[in-house]
PDB file of C-alpha atoms in Angstrom:
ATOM      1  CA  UNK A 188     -12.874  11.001   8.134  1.00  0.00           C
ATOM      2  CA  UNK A 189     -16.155   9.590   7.454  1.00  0.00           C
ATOM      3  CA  UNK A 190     -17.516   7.790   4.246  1.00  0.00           C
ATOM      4  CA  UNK A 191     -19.625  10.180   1.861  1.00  0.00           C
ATOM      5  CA  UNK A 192     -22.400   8.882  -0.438  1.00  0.00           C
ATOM      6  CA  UNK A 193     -23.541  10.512  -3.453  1.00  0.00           C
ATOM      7  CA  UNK A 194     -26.642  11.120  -4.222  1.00  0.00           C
ATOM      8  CA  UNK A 195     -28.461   8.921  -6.997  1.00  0.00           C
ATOM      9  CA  UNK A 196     -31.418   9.873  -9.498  1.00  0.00           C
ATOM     10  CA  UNK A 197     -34.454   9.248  -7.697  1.00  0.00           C
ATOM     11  CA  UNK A 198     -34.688   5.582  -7.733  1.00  0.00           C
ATOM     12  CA  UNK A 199     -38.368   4.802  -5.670  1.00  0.00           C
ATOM     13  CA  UNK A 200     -39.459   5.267  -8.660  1.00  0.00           C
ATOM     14  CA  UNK A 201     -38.105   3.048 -10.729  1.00  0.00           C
ATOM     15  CA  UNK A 202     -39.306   0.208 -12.123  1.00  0.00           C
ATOM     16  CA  UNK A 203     -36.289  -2.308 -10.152  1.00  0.00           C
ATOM     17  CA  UNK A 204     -35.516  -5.028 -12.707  1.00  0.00           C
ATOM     18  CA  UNK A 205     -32.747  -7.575 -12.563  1.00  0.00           C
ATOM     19  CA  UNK A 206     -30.951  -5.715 -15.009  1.00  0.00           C
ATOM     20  CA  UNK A 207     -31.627  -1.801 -15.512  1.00  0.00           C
ATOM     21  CA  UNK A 208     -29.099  -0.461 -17.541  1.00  0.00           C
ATOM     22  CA  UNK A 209     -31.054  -0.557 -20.683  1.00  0.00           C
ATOM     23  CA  UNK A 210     -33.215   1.915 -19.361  1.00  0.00           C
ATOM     24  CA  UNK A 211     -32.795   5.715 -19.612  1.00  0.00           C
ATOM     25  CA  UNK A 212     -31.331   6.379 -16.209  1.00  0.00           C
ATOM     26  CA  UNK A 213     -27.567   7.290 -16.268  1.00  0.00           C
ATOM     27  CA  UNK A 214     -25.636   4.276 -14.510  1.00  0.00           C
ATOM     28  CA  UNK A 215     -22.233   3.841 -13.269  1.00  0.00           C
ATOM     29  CA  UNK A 216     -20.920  -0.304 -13.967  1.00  0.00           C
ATOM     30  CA  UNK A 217     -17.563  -1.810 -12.874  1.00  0.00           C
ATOM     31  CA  UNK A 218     -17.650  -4.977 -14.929  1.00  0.00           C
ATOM     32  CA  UNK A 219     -15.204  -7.991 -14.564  1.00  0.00           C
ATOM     33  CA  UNK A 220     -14.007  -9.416 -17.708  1.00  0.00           C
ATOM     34  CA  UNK A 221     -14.071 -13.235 -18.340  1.00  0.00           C
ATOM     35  CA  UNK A 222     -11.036 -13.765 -16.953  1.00  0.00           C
ATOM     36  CA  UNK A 223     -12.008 -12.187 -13.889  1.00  0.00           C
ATOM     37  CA  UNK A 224     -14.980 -14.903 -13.514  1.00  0.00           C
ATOM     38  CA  UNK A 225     -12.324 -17.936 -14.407  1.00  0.00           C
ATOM     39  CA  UNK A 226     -10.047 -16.533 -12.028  1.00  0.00           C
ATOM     40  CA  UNK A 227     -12.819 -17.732  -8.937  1.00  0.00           C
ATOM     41  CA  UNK A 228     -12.492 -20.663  -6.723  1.00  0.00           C
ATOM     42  CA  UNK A 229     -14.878 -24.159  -7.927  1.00  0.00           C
ATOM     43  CA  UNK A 230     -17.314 -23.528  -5.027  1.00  0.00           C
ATOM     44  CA  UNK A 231     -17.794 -19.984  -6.164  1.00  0.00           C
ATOM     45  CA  UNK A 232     -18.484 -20.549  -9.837  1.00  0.00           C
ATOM     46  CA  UNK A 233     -20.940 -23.199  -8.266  1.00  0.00           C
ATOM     47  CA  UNK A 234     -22.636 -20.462  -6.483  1.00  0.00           C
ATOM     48  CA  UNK A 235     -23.261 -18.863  -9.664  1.00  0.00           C
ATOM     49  CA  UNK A 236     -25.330 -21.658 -10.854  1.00  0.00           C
ATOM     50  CA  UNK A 237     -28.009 -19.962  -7.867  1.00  0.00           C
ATOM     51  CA  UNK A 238     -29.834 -17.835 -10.308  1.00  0.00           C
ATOM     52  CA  UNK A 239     -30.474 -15.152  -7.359  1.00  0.00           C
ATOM     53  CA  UNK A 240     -27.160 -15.021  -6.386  1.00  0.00           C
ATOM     54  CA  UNK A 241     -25.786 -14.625  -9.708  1.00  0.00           C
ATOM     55  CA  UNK A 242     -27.975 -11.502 -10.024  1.00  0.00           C
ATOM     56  CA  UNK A 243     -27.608 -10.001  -6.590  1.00  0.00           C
ATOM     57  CA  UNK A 244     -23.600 -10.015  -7.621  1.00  0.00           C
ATOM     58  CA  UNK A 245     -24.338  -8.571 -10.547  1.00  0.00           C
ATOM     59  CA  UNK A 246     -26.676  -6.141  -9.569  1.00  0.00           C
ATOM     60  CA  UNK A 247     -23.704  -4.838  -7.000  1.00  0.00           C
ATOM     61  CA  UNK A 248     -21.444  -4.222 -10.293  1.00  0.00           C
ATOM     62  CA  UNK A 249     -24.341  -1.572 -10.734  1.00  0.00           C
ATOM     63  CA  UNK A 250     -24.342   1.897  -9.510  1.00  0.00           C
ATOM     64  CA  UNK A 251     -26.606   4.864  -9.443  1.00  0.00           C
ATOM     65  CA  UNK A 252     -25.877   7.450 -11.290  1.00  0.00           C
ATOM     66  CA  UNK A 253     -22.605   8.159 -13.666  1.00  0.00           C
ATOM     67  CA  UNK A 254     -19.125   8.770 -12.521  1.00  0.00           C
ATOM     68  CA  UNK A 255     -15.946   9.226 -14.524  1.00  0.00           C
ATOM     69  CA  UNK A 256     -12.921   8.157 -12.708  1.00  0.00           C
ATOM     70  CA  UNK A 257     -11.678  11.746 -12.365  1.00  0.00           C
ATOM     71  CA  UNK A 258     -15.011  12.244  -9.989  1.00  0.00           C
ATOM     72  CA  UNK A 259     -14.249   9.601  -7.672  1.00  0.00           C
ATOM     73  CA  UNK A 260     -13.210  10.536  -3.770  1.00  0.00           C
ATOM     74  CA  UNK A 261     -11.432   8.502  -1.303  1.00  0.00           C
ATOM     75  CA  UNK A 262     -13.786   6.640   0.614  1.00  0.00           C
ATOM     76  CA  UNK A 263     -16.695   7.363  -0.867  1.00  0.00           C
ATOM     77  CA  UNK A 264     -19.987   4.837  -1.373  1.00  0.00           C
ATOM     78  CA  UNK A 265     -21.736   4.957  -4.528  1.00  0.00           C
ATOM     79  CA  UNK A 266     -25.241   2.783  -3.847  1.00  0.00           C
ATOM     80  CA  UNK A 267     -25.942  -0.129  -5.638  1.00  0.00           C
ATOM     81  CA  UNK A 268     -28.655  -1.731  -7.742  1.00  0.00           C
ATOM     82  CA  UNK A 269     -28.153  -4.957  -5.416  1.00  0.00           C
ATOM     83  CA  UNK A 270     -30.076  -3.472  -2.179  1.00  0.00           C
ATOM     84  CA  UNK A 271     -28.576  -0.569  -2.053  1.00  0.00           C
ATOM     85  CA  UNK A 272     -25.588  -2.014  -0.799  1.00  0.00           C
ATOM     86  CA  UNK A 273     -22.727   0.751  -0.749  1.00  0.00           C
ATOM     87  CA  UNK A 274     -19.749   0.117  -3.268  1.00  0.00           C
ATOM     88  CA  UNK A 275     -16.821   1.502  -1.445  1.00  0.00           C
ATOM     89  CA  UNK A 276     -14.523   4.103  -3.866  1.00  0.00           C
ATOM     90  CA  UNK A 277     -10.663   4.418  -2.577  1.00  0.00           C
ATOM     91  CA  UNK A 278      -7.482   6.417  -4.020  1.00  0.00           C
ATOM     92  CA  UNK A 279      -4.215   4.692  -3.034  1.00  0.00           C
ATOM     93  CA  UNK A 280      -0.522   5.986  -3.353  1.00  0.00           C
ATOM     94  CA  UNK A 281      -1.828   9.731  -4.680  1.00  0.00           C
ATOM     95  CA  UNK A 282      -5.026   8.148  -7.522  1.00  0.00           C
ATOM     96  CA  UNK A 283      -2.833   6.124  -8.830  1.00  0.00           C
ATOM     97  CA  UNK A 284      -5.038   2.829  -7.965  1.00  0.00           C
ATOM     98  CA  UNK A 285      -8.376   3.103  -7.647  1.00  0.00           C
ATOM     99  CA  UNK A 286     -10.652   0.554  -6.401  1.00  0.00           C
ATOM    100  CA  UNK A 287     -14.364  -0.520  -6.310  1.00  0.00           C
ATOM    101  CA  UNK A 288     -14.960  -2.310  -2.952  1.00  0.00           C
ATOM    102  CA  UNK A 289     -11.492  -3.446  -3.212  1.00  0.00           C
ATOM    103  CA  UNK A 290     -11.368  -4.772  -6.926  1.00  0.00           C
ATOM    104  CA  UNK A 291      -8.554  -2.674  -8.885  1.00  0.00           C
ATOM    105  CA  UNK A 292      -9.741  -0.325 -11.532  1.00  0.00           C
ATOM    106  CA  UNK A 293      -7.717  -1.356 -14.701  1.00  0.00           C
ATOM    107  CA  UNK A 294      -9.571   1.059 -17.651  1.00  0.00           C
ATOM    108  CA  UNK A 295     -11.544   3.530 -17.192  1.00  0.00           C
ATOM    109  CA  UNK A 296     -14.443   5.525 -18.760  1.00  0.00           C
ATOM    110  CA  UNK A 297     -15.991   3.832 -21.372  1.00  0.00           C
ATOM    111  CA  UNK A 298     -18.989   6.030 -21.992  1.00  0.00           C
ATOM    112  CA  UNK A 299     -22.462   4.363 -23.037  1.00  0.00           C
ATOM    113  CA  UNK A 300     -25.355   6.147 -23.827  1.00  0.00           C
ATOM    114  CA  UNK A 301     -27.111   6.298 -20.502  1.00  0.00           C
ATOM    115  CA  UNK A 302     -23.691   5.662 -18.134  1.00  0.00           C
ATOM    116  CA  UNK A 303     -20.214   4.834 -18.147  1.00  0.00           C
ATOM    117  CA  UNK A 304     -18.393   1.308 -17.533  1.00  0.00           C
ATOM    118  CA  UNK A 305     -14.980   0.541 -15.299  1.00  0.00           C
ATOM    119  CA  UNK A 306     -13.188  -2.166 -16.087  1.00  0.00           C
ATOM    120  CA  UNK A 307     -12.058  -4.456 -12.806  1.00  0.00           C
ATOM    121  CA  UNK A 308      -9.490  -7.013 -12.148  1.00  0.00           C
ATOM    122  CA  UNK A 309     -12.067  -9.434 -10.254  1.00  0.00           C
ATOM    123  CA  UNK A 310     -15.217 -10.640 -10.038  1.00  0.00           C
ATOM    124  CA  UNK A 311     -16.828  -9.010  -6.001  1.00  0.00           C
ATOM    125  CA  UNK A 312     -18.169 -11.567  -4.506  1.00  0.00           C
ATOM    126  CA  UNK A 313     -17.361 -10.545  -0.685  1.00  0.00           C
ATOM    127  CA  UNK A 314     -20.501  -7.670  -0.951  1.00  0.00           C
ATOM    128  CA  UNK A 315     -20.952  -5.737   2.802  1.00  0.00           C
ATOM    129  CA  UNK A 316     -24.129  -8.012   3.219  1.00  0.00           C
ATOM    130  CA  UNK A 317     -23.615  -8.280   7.214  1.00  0.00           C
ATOM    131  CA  UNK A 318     -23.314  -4.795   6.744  1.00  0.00           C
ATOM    132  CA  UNK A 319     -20.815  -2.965   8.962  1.00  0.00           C
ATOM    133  CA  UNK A 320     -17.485  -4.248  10.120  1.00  0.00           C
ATOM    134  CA  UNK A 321     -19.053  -5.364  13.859  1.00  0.00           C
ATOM    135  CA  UNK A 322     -22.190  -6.785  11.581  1.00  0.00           C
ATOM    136  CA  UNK A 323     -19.738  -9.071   9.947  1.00  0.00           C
ATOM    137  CA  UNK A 324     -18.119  -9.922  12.613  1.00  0.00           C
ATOM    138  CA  UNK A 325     -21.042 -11.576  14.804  1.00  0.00           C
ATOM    139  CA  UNK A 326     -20.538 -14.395  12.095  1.00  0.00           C
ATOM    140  CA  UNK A 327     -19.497 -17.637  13.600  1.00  0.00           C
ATOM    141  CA  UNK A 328     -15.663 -17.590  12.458  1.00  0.00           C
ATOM    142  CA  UNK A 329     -14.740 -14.359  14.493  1.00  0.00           C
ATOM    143  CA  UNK A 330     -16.616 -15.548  17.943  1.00  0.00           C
ATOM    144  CA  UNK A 331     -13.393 -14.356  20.003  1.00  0.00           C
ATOM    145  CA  UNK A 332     -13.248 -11.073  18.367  1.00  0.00           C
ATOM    146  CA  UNK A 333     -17.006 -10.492  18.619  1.00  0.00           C
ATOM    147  CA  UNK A 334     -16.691 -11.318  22.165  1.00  0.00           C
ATOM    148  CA  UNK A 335     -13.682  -9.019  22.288  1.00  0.00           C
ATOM    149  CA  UNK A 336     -15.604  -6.289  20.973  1.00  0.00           C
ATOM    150  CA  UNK A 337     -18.235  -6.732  23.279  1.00  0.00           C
ATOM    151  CA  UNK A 338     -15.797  -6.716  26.285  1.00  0.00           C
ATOM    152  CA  UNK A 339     -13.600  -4.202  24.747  1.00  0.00           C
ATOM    153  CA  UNK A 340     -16.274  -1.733  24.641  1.00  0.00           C
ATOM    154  CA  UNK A 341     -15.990  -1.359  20.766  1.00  0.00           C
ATOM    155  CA  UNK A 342     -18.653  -2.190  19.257  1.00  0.00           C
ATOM    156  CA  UNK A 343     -20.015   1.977  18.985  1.00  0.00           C
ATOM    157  CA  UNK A 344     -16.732   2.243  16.750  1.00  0.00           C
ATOM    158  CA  UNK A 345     -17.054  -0.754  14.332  1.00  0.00           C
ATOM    159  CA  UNK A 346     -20.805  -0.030  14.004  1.00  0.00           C
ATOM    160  CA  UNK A 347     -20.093   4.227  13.176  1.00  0.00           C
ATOM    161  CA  UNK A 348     -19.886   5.868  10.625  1.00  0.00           C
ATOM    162  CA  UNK A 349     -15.733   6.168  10.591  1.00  0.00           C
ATOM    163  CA  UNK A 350     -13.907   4.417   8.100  1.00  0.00           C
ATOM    164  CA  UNK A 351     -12.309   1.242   9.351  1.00  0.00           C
ATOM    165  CA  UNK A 352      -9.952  -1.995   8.476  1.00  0.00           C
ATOM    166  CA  UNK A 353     -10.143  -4.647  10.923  1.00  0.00           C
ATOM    167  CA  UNK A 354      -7.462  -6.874  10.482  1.00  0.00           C
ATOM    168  CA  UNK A 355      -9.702 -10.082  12.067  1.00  0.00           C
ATOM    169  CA  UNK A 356      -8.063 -13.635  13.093  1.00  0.00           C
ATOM    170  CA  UNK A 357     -10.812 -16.259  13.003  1.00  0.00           C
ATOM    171  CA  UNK A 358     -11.407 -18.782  15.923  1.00  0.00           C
ATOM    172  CA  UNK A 359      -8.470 -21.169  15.252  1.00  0.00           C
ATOM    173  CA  UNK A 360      -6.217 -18.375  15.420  1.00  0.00           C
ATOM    174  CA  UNK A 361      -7.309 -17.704  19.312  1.00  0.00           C
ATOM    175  CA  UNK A 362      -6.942 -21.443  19.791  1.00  0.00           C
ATOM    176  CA  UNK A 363      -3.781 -21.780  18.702  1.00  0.00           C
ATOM    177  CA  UNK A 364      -2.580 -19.487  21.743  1.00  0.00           C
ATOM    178  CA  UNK A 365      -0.449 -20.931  24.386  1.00  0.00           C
ATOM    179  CA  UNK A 366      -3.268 -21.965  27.002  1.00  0.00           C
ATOM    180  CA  UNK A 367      -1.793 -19.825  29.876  1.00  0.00           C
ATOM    181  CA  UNK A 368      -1.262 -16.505  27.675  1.00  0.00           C
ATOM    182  CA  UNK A 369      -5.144 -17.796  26.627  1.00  0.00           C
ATOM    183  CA  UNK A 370      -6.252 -17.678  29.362  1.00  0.00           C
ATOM    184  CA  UNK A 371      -4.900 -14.254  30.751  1.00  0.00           C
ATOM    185  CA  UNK A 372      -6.387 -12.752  27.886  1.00  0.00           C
ATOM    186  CA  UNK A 373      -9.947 -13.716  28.324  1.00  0.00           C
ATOM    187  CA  UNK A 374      -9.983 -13.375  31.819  1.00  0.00           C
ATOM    188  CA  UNK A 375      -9.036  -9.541  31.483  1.00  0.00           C
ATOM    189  CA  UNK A 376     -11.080  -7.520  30.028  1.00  0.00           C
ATOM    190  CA  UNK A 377      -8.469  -5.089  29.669  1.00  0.00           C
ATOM    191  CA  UNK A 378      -6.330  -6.779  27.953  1.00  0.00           C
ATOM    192  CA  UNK A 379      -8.910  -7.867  25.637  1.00  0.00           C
ATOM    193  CA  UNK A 380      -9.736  -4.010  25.130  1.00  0.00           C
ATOM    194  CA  UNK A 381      -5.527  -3.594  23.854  1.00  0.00           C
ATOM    195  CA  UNK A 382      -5.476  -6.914  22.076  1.00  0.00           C
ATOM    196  CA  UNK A 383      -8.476  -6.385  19.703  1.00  0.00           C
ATOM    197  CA  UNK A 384      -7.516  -2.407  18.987  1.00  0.00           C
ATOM    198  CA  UNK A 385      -4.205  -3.795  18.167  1.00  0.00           C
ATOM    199  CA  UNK A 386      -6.200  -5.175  15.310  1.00  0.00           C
ATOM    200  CA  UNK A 387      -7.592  -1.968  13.912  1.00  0.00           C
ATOM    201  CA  UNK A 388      -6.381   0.927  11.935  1.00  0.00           C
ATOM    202  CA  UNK A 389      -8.583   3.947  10.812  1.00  0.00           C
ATOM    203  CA  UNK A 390      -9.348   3.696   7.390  1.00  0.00           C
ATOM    204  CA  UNK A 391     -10.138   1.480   4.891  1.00  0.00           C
ATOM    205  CA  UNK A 392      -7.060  -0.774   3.594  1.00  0.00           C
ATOM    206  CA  UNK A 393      -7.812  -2.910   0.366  1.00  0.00           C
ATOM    207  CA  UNK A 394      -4.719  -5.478  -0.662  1.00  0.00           C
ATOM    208  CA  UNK A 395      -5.225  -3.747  -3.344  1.00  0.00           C
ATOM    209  CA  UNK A 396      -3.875  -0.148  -1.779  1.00  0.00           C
ATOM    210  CA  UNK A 397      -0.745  -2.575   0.199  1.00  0.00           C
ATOM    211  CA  UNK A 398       2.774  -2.473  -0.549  1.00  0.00           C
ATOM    212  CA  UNK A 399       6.167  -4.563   0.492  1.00  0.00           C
ATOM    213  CA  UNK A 400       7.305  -1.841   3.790  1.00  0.00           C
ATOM    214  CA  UNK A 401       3.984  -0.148   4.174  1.00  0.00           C
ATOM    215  CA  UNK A 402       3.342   0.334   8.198  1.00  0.00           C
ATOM    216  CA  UNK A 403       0.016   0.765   9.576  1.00  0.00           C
ATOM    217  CA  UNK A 404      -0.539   2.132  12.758  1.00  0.00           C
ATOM    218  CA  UNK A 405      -3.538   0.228  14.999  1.00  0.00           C
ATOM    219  CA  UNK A 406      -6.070   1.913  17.381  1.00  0.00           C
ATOM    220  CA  UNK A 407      -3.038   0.444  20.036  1.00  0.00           C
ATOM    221  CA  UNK A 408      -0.699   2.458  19.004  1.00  0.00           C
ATOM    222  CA  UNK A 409       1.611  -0.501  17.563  1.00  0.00           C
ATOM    223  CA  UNK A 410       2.711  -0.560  14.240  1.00  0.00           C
ATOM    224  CA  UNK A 411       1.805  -3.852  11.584  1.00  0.00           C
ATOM    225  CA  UNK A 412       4.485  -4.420   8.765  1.00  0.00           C
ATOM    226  CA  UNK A 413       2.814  -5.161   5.482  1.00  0.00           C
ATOM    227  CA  UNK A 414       4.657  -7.649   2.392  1.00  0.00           C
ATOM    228  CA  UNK A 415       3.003  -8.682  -0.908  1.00  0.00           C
ATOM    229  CA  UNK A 416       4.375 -10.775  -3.262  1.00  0.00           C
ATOM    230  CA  UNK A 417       3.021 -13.644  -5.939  1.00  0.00           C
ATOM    231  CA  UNK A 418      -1.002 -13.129  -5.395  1.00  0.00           C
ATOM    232  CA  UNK A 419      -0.095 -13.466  -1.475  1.00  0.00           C
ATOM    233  CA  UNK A 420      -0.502 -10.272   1.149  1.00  0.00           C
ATOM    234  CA  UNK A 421       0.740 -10.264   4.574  1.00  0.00           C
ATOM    235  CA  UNK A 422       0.740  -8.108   7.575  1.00  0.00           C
ATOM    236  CA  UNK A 423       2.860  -9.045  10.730  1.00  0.00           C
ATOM    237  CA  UNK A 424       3.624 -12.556   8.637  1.00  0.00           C
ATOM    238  CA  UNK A 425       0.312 -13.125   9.302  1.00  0.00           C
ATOM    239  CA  UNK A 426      -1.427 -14.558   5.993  1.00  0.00           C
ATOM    240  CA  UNK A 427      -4.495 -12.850   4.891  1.00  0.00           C
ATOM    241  CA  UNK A 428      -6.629 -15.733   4.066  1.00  0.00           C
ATOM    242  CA  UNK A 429      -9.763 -13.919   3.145  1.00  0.00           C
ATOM    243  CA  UNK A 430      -9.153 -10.388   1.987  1.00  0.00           C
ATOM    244  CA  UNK A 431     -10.959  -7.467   1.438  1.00  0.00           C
ATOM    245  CA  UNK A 432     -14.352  -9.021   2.911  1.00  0.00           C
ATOM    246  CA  UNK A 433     -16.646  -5.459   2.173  1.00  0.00           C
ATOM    247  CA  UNK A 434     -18.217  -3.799   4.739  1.00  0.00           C
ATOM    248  CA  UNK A 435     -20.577  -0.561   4.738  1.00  0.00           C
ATOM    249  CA  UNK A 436     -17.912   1.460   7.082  1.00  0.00           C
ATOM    250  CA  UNK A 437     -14.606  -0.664   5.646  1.00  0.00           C
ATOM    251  CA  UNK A 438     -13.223  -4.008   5.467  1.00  0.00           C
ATOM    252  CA  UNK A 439     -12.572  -7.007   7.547  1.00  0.00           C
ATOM    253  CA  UNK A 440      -8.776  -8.492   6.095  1.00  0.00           C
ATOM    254  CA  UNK A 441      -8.938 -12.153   7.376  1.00  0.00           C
ATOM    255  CA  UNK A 442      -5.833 -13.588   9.125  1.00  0.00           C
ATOM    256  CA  UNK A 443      -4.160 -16.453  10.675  1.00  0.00           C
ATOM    257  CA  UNK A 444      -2.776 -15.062  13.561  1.00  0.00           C
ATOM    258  CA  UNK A 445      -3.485 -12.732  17.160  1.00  0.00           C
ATOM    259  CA  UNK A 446      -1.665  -9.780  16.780  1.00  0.00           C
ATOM    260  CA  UNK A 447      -0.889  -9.373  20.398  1.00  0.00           C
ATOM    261  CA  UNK A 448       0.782  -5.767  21.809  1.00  0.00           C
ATOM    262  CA  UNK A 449       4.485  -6.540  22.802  1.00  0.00           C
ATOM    263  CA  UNK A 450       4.500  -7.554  26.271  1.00  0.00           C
ATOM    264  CA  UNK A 451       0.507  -7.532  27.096  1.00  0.00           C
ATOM    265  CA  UNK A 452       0.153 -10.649  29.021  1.00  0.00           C
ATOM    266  CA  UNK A 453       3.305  -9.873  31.239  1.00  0.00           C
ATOM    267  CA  UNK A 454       1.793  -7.271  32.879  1.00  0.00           C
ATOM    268  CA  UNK A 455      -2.140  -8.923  33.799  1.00  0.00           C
ATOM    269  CA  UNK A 456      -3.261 -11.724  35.546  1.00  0.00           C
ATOM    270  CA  UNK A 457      -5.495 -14.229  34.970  1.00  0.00           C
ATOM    271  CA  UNK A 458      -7.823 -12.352  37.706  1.00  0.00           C
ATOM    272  CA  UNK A 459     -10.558 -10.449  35.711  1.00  0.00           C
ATOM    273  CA  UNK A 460     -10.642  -6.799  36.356  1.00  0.00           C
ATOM    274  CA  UNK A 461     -14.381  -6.555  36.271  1.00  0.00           C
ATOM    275  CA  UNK A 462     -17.230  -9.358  36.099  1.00  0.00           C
ATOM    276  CA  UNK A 463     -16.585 -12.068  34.107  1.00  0.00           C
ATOM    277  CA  UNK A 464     -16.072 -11.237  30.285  1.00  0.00           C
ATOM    278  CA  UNK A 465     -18.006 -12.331  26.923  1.00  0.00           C
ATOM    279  CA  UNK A 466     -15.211 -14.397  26.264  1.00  0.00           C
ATOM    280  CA  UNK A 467     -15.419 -16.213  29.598  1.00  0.00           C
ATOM    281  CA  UNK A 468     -18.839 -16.964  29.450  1.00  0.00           C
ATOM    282  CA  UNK A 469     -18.223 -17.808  25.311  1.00  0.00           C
ATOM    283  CA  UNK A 470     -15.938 -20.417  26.956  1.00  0.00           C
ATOM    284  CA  UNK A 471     -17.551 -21.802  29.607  1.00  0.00           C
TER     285      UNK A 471
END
């Protein structure tokens, strides 16, 4: 499936202001309540003190044109005020939640004269600014899974179109690898191909949209056991540490652990199957 994006009133010509809803064209705004904003860490509400950031944020709460909750579709993007940005739309567990780049939608349709407001359970913050899920991932943090990408030959698919959740453990995850199963992973290249698909599943999964039992099948074939509980989400008993990180073709879910395929590094060696990987020269 691939994301859809409606179509918004014709907005080159309008007059772009900080904040547009007071003018005649019908918007769509998912608005945090107070709580919402109390609810974020210290260094965030210090970021809000940036008066451009504190309207780019605000300007993402902001869609194009006006959408009841009963017009929403699964994995559909909405544009923004803030750039044009997409805000992802996704149905979980039949419509029952619905969520606005990953923030729950907890009332619905109140109608305004020119639009309609959603209420959300949190402030979005984590806005698909690197753009898609391989954009985000050329950020510093995720050097071993860029690399893998690179070397995996998967960069085409987190770059597409496709909807995709990219379960992503940062640097200090690779590190904390034994340093002989280490280094028979970066000196394959096909093992780094399994290893990093063992990380993605097609579509986009919000903690939102995650349940205690859920299973989600990666690109490997293996299967990742989901548990929530007290604020907390984690697949494999891996922690997500950053959730729902917004990306124009999914989400990047942040973790603290390599989800390696059962019994991957028995079966390579530490000879490289082709010229020496990304993550080879990375190291060296």
């Amino acid at each position: 499936m691939t994301s859809a994006t409606r179509k918004e009133p014709d907005a080159g010509r309008m007059d772009r202001q900080p904040m547009m809803c007071s003018r005649r064209w019908p918007f769509t705004v998912f608005l945090p309540l107070n709580e919402a904003f109390e609810h974020l860490s210290d260094e965030m509400k210090d970021n809000f003190k940036d008066t451009e950031f504190a309207r780019s944020v605000l300007q993402y709460h902001i869609a194009f044109g006006r959408y009841n909750i009963t017009e929403f579709q699964d994995e559909e993007n909405l544009k923004s005020l803030y750039e044009d940005l997409p805000i992802r739309i996704n149905l979980y567990r039949g419509g029952e939640i619905v969520t606005a780049s990953g923030s729950d939608v907890s009332r619905s349709d109140i109608n305004a004269d020119n639009g309609v407001l959603h209420v959300i359970d949190r402030v979005i913050v984590m806005t698909p600014q690197f753009g898609s899920v391989a954009g985000l991932l050329s950020t510093p943090i995720f050097r071993y899974m860029y690399y893998g990408m690179i070397d995996g030959n998967l960069t085409g698919l987190l770059s597409g179109d496709e909807p995709i959740t990219v379960f992503a453990p940062t640097d200090v995850a690779f590190q904390k690898l034994p340093p002989d199963q280490f280094k028979k992973l970066y000196m394959n290249s096909t093992a780094i191909r399994r290893m990093v698909k063992n990380h993605i599943v097609r579509g986009t999964f919000f903690t939102a949209g995650l349940y205690t039992g859920e299973r989600l099948t990666t690109l490997d074939g293996q299967t990742l056991g989901v548990k929530t509980g007290n604020g907390n989400t984690t697949v494999d008993d891996a922690q997500i540490i950053i959730p729902d990180w917004t990306c124009t073709n999914g989400v990047v879910q942040v973790t603290t652990e390599v989800f390696m395929p059962p019994g991957l590094l028995q079966t390579v060696s530490t000879v490289n199957d082709e010229e020496d990987t990304h993550m080879v020269k990375s190291i060296g």
